[in-house]
XYZ file of C-alpha atoms in Angstrom:
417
model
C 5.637 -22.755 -11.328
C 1.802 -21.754 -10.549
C -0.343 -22.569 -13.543
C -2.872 -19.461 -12.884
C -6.276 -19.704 -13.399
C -6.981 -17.242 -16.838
C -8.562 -14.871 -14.925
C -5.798 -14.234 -12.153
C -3.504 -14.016 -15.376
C -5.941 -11.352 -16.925
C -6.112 -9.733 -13.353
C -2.335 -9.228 -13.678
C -2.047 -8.309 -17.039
C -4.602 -5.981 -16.747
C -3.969 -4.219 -12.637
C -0.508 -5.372 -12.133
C 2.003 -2.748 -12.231
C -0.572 -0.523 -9.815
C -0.211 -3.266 -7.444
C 1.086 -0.691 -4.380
C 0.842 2.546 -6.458
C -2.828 3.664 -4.640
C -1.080 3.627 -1.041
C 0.500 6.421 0.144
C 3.079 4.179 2.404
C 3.853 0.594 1.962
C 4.982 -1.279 4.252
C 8.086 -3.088 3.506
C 8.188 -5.946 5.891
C 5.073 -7.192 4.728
C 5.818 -7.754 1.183
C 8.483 -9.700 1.305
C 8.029 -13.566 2.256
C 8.910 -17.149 2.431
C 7.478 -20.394 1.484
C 5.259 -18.501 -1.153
C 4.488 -20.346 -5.246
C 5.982 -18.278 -7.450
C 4.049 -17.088 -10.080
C 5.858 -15.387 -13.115
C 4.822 -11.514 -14.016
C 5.645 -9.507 -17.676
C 8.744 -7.207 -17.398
C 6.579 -4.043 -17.317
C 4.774 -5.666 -14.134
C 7.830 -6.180 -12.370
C 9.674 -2.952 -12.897
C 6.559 -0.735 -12.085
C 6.600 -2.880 -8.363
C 10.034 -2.649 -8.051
C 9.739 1.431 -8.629
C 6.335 1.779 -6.163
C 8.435 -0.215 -3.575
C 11.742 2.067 -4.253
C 8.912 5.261 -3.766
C 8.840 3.888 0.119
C 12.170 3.043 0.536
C 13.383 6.876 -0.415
C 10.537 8.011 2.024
C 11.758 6.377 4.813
C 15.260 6.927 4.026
C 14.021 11.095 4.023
C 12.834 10.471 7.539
C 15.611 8.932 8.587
C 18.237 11.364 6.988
C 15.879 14.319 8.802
C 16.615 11.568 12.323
C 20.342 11.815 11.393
C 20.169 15.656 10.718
C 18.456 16.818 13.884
C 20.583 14.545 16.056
C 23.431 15.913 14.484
C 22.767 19.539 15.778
C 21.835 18.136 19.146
C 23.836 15.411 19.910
C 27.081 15.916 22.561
C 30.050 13.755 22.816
C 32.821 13.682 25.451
C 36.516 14.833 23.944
C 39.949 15.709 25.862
C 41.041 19.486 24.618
C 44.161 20.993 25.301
C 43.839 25.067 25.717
C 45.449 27.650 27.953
C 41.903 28.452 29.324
C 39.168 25.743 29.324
C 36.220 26.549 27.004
C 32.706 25.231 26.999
C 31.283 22.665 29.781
C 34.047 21.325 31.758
C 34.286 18.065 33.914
C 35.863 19.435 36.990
C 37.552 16.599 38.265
C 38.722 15.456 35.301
C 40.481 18.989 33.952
C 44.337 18.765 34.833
C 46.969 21.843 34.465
C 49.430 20.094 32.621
C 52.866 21.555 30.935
C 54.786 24.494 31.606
C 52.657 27.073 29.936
C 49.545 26.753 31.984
C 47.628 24.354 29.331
C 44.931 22.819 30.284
C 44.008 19.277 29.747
C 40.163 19.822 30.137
C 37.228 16.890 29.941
C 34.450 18.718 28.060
C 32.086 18.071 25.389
C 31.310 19.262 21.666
C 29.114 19.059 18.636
C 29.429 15.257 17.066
C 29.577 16.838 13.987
C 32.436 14.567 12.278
C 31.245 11.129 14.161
C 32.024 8.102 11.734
C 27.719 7.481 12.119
C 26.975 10.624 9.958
C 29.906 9.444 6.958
C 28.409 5.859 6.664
C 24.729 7.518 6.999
C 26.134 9.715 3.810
C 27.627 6.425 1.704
C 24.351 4.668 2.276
C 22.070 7.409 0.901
C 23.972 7.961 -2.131
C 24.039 3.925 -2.477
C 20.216 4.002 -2.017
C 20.105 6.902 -4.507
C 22.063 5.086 -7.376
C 19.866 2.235 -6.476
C 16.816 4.044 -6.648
C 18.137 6.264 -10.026
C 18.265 2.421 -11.908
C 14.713 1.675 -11.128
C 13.264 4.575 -12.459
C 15.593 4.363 -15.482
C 13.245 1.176 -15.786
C 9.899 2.498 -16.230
C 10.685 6.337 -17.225
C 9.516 5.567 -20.799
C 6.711 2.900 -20.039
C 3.415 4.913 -20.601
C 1.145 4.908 -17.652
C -2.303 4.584 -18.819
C -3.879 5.121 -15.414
C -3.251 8.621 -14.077
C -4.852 8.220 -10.555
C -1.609 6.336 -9.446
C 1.096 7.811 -10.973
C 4.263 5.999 -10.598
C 7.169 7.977 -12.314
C 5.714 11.438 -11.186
C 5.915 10.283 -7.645
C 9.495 8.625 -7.981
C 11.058 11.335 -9.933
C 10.188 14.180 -7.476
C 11.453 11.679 -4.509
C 14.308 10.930 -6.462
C 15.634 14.698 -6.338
C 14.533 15.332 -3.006
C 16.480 12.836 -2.031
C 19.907 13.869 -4.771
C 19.595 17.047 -2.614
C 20.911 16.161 0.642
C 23.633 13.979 -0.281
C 25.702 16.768 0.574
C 25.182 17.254 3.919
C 26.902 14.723 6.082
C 30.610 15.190 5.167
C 32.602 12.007 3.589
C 31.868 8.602 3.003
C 32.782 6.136 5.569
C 31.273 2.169 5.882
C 32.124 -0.252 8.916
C 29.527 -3.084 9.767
C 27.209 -2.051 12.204
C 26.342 -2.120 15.545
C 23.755 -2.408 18.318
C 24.834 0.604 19.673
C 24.410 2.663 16.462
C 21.803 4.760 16.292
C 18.430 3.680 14.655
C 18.305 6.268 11.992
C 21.557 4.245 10.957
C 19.933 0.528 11.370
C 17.602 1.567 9.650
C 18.932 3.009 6.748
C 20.741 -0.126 6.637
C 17.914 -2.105 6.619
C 16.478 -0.211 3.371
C 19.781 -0.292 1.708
C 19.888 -3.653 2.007
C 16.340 -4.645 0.705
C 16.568 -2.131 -2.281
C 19.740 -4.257 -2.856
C 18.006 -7.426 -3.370
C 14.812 -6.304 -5.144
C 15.326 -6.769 -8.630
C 16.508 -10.531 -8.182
C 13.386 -11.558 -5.824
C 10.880 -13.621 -7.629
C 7.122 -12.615 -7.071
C 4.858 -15.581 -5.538
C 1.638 -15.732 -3.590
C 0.237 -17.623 -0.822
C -1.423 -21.139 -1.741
C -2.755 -23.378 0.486
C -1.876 -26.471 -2.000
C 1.597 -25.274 -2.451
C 4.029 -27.781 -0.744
C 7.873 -26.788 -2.121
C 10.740 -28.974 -2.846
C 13.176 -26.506 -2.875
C 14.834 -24.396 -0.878
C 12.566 -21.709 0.772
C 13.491 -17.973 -0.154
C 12.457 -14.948 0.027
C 9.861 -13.455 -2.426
C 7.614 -10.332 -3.095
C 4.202 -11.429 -2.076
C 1.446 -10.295 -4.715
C -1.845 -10.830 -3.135
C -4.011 -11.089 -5.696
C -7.574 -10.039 -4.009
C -6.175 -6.561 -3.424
C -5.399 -6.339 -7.192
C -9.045 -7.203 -7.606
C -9.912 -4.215 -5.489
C -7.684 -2.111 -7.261
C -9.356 -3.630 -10.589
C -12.938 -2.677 -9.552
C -11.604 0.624 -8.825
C -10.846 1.055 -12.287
C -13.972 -0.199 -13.652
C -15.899 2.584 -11.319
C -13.577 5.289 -12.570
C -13.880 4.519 -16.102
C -17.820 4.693 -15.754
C -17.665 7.804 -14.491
C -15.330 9.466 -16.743
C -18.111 8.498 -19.322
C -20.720 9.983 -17.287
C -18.686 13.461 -17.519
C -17.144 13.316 -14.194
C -13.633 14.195 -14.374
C -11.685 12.158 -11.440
C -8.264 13.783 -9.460
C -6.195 12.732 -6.716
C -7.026 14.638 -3.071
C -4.584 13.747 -0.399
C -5.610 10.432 0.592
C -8.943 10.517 -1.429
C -9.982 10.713 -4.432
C -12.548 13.379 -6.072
C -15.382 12.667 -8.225
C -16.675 16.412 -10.055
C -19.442 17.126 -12.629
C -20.627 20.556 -12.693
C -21.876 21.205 -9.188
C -21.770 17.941 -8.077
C -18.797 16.107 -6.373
C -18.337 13.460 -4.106
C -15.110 11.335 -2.656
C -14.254 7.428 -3.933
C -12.507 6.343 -0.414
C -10.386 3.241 -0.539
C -10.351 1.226 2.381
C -11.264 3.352 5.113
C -13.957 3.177 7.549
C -16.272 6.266 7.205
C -17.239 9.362 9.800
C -20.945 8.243 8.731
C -20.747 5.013 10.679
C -23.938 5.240 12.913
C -21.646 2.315 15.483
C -21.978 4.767 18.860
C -20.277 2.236 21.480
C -18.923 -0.965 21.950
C -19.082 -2.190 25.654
C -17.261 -0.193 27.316
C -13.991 -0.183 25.293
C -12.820 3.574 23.873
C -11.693 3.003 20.711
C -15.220 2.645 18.592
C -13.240 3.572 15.506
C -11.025 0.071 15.349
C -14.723 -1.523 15.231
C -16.202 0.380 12.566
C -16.706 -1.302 8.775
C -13.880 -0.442 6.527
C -15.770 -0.790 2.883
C -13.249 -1.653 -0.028
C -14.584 1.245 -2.062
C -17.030 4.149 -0.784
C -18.349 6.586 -2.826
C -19.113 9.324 -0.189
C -21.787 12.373 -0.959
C -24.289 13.489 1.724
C -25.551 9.603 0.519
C -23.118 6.809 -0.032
C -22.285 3.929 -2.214
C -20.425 1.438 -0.659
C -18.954 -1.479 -2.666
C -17.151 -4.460 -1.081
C -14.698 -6.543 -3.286
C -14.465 -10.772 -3.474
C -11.700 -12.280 -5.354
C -12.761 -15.639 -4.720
C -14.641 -18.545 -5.510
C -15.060 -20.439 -1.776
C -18.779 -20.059 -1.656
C -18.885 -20.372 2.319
C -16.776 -17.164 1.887
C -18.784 -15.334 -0.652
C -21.835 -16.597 1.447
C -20.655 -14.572 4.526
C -19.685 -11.642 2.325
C -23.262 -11.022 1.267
C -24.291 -11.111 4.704
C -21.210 -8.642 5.124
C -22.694 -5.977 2.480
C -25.690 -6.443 4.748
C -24.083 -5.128 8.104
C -22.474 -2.497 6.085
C -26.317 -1.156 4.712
C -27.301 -1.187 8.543
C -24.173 0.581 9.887
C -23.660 3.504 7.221
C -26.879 3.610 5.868
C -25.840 4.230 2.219
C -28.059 4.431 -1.037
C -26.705 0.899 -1.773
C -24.428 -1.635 -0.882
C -22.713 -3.388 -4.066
C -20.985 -6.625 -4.125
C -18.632 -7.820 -6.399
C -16.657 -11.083 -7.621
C -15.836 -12.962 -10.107
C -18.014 -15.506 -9.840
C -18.349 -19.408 -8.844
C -15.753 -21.878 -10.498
C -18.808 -24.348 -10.703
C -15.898 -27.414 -11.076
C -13.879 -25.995 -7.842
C -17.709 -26.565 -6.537
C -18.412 -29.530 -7.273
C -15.290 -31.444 -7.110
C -15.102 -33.785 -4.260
C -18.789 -32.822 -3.303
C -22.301 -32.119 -3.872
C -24.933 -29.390 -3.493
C -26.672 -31.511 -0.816
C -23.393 -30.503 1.613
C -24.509 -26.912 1.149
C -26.074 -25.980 3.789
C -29.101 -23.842 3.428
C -27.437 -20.254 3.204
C -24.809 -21.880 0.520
C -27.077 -23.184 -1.674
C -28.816 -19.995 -1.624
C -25.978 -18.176 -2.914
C -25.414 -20.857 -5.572
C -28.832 -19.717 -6.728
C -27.604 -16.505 -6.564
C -24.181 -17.077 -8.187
C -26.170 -18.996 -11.100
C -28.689 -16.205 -11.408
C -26.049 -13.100 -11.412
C -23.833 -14.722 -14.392
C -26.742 -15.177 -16.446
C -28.548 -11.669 -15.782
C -25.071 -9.952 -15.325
C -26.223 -9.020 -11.516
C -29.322 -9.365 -8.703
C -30.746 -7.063 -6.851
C -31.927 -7.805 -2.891
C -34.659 -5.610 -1.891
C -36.237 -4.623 1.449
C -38.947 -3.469 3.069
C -37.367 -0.105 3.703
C -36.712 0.630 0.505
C -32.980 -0.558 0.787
C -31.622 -1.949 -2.356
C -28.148 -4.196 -2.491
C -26.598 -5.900 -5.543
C -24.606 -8.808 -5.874
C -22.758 -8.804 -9.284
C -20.046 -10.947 -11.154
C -17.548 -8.794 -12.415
C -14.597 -11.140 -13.903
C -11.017 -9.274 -14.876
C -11.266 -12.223 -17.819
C -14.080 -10.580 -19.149
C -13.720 -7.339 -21.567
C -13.562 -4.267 -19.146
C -16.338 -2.414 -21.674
C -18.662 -5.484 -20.988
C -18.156 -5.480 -16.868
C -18.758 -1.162 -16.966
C -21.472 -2.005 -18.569
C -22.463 -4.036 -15.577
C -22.002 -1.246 -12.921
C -24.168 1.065 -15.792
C -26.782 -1.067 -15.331
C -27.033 -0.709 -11.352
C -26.989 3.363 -11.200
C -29.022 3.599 -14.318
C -31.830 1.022 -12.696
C -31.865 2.881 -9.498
C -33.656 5.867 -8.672
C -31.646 6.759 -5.798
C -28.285 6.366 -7.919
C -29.750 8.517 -10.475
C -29.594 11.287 -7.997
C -25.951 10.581 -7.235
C -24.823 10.961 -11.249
C-alpha cells in the first residue's frame, strides 16, 4: 500500500470526489488499468467516482438505446409468409404456390421488430439502471460543497431519462453474444459489464518505483496532477466569490459576473485568441495551439498552467512553458503554479552542482517563492508572469491569499476584477 506524501493525501481529501465531475464525457477505457499502486481513498471519495463514472456509462448507454431504436424502425429481415396473395417485397424466385387453396409460400421481408437483439438490449438497460439506481443511493445524502460540479443533480436527471425507455423494446431476453451482433448491443455489453465491476475495483496510480508482487488487476487510475488542476480551480473560484463575482456553469465553460463585468474560466482548452497562424504546411493549426490548464478569458486573458510535481527539470521546462504561452495568446499574465520543491527528493543521491544552469535557477526560484509566497518575472514589454507555490497541504484561506496577492499587485489585473 502507497504511503502518500501528506500533501497528495490532503490533495485527496480535499479535491477527491470531483475527480471526473468537471468533464462533460469521460472516457471509460482510460480509467481503468493494470499494474497501478494502490492507494486507499475515504468512502465519500470512492462513491462520488463511482457515481461521476456511472453519469458516462448511462450517457452512452442513451446513445446506444437511440442506435438500437432507429435501427429498429429501419432495419429489414428476410421471413417465409404464407398468404393467399403475396404482400410487401417479394423474392420472385423464391415465392412457390403451394396447397390447394392458392396459398402462397412467398420470400419477403418485414420490420425486425421482435428480433432476440432488441429483448437482450431491453434486460441490459434495466440491469444498467438498477446498477446505476445503487450508486446514487450512495451519495444522494452526501452534501456537495462545490456547486460548479454537481454530481447528484447530473445523475438523478440521467437516471430518469434513462427509467423512461425501459419500456420500449418488448421482453427480456439474454444469450452470450456475438460478433455478428450489432454494436449498439456490444456495446451496451461492454458498459454493463464495467458498471458491474466498479464498486469492487481498488483505486491506484501510476509510480515509477512501484514493482508488484502480486497478481496484476485491474484498477481505477486516479491521476493525481489533474486533481491538482481541479484544486487550483477551486482556489480561483473561491477568490472570486469574495471579490463579488458570482460563478455558474455555461455549457462547457464556466462564467465569471460582477455587475457589468464578466468573463469565462476555460478548463483545458486551447483559446480562439491564439495568435499561432500556420504550421508548415499542415491544415490543422488548431491540434498545435497551447491548451492552458485554466484561462480566464475577457477581451484580456489570464492564463494559469498547473504543476503537481516536484522533478525540477520538469518544473524548469514548465516556466519556460508559461513563457510560450505569454508569446502565443498574449494575455495580461501568465501564472504558474505548484506545490513546491521536496528539497530531500532534491538532494538525495545528488548535488546542486548536477544542476545545470537553468535548474539551479529555478532552485533559486523555488527557494525564493516559498519564502515570499510567489515571484514575479518581468519584461521589457511590460509583460508580467508569476511563479507561485500553492500546496493542497497548506490551509486553502492561506494559498487564496496567495492568488490575492498577484491581482491586487498588478495594475493590469486590477482592471480585470
Amino acid at each position: 500500500m502507497r504511503r502518500l506524501l501528506k500533501r497528495d493525501r490532503r490533495l485527496i481529501e480535499k479535491i477527491g470526489r470531483y475527480y471526473l465531475a468537471y468533464k462533460g464525457n469521460v472516457r471509460l477505457e482510460s480509467l481503468l488499468a493494470k499494474d497501478l499502486e494502490i492507494v486507499e481513498v475515504d468512502k465519500v471519495t470512492r462513491y462520488f467516482v463511482l457515481a461521476t463514472m456511472t453519469l458516462s456509462v448511462i450517457k452512452e448507454a442513451l446513445d446506444y438505446f437511440r442506435q438500437a431504436r432507429r435501427t429498429r424502425l429501419t432495419y429489414r429481415e428476410f421471413t417465409v409468409e404464407y398468404d393467399s396473395e403475396p404482400l410487401g417485397v417479394v423474392d420472385v424466385p423464391r415465392t412457390l404456390g403451394v396447397m390447394s387453396r392458392r396459398v402462397y409460400a412467398y420470400y419477403t421481408y418485414i420490420k425486425g421488430y421482435d428480433a432476440p437483439e432488441y429483448a437482450i438490449m431491453n434486460y441490459l438497460l434495466r440491469r444498467i439502471y438498477a446498477i446505476a439506481s445503487r450508486y446514487f443511493e450512495m451519495v444522494k445524502d452526501v452534501p456537495e460543497e462545490v456547486k460548479y460540479f454537481s454530481v447528484k443533480e447530473k445523475l438523478e436527471q440521467k437516471l430518469q431519462e434513462l427509467k423512461g425507455v425501459l419500456n420500449y423494446f418488448r421482453g427480456e431476453y439474454f444469450r452470450p453474444l456475438t460478433d455478428y451482433d450489432p454494436s449498439w448491443l456490444k456495446g451496451t455489453y461492454n458498459l454493463y459489464v464495467t458498471l458491474s465491476e466498479l464498486e469492487g475495483l481498488s483505486f491506484g496510480i501510476k509510480s515509477k518505483d512501484w514493482k508488484t508482487n502480486e497478481v496484476s488487476r485491474k484498477m481505477i487510475k486516479l491521476i493525481l496532477w489533474r486533481l491538482y488542476e481541479i484544486y487550483i480551480f477551486f482556489l480561483v473560484v473561491k477568490y472570486l466569490e469574495g471579490e463579488g463575482f458570482t460563478i455558474e456553469e455555461r455549457g462547457n465553460v464556466y462564467v465569471a459576473r460582477k455587475g457589468e463585468k464578466e468573463f469565462q474560466l476555460v478548463l483545458n482548452s486551447d483559446l480562439d485568441v491564439s495568435q499561432l497562424e500556420a504550421v508548415d504546411k499542415l491544415d490543422e493549426i488548431k491540434s498545435f495551439r497551447g491548451r492552458p490548464d485554466l484561462s480566464l478569458v475577457a477581451k484580456k486573458s489570464v492564463l494559469i498552467e498547473c504543476k503537481y510535481s516536484s522533478s525540477i527539470s520538469y518544473l524548469t521546462a514548465s516556466r519556460f512553458k508559461i513563457m510560450a504561452y505569454a508569446y502565443e495568446y498574449d494575455p495580461l499574465t501568465v501564472i504558474l503554479t505548484y506545490p513546491g520543491l521536496d528539497a530531500q527528493r532534491l538532494t538525495a543521491g545528488s548535488s546542486s552542482s548536477t544542476l545545470d544552469v537553468e535548474e539551479k535557477a529555478t532552485y533559486m526560484m523555488d527557494e525564493r517563492a516559498k519564502r515570499e509566497g510567489f515571484i514575479d518575472i518581468s519584461f521589457r514589454n511590460s509583460k508580467k508572469l508569476y511563479i507561485v507555490v500553492l500546496d493542497p497541504s497548506d490551509d486553502d484561506d492561506e494559498n487564496v491569499a496567495k492568488i490575492a496577492r498577484i491581482f491586487t499587485s498588478n495594475d493590469y489585473l486590477k482592471n480585470l476584477l
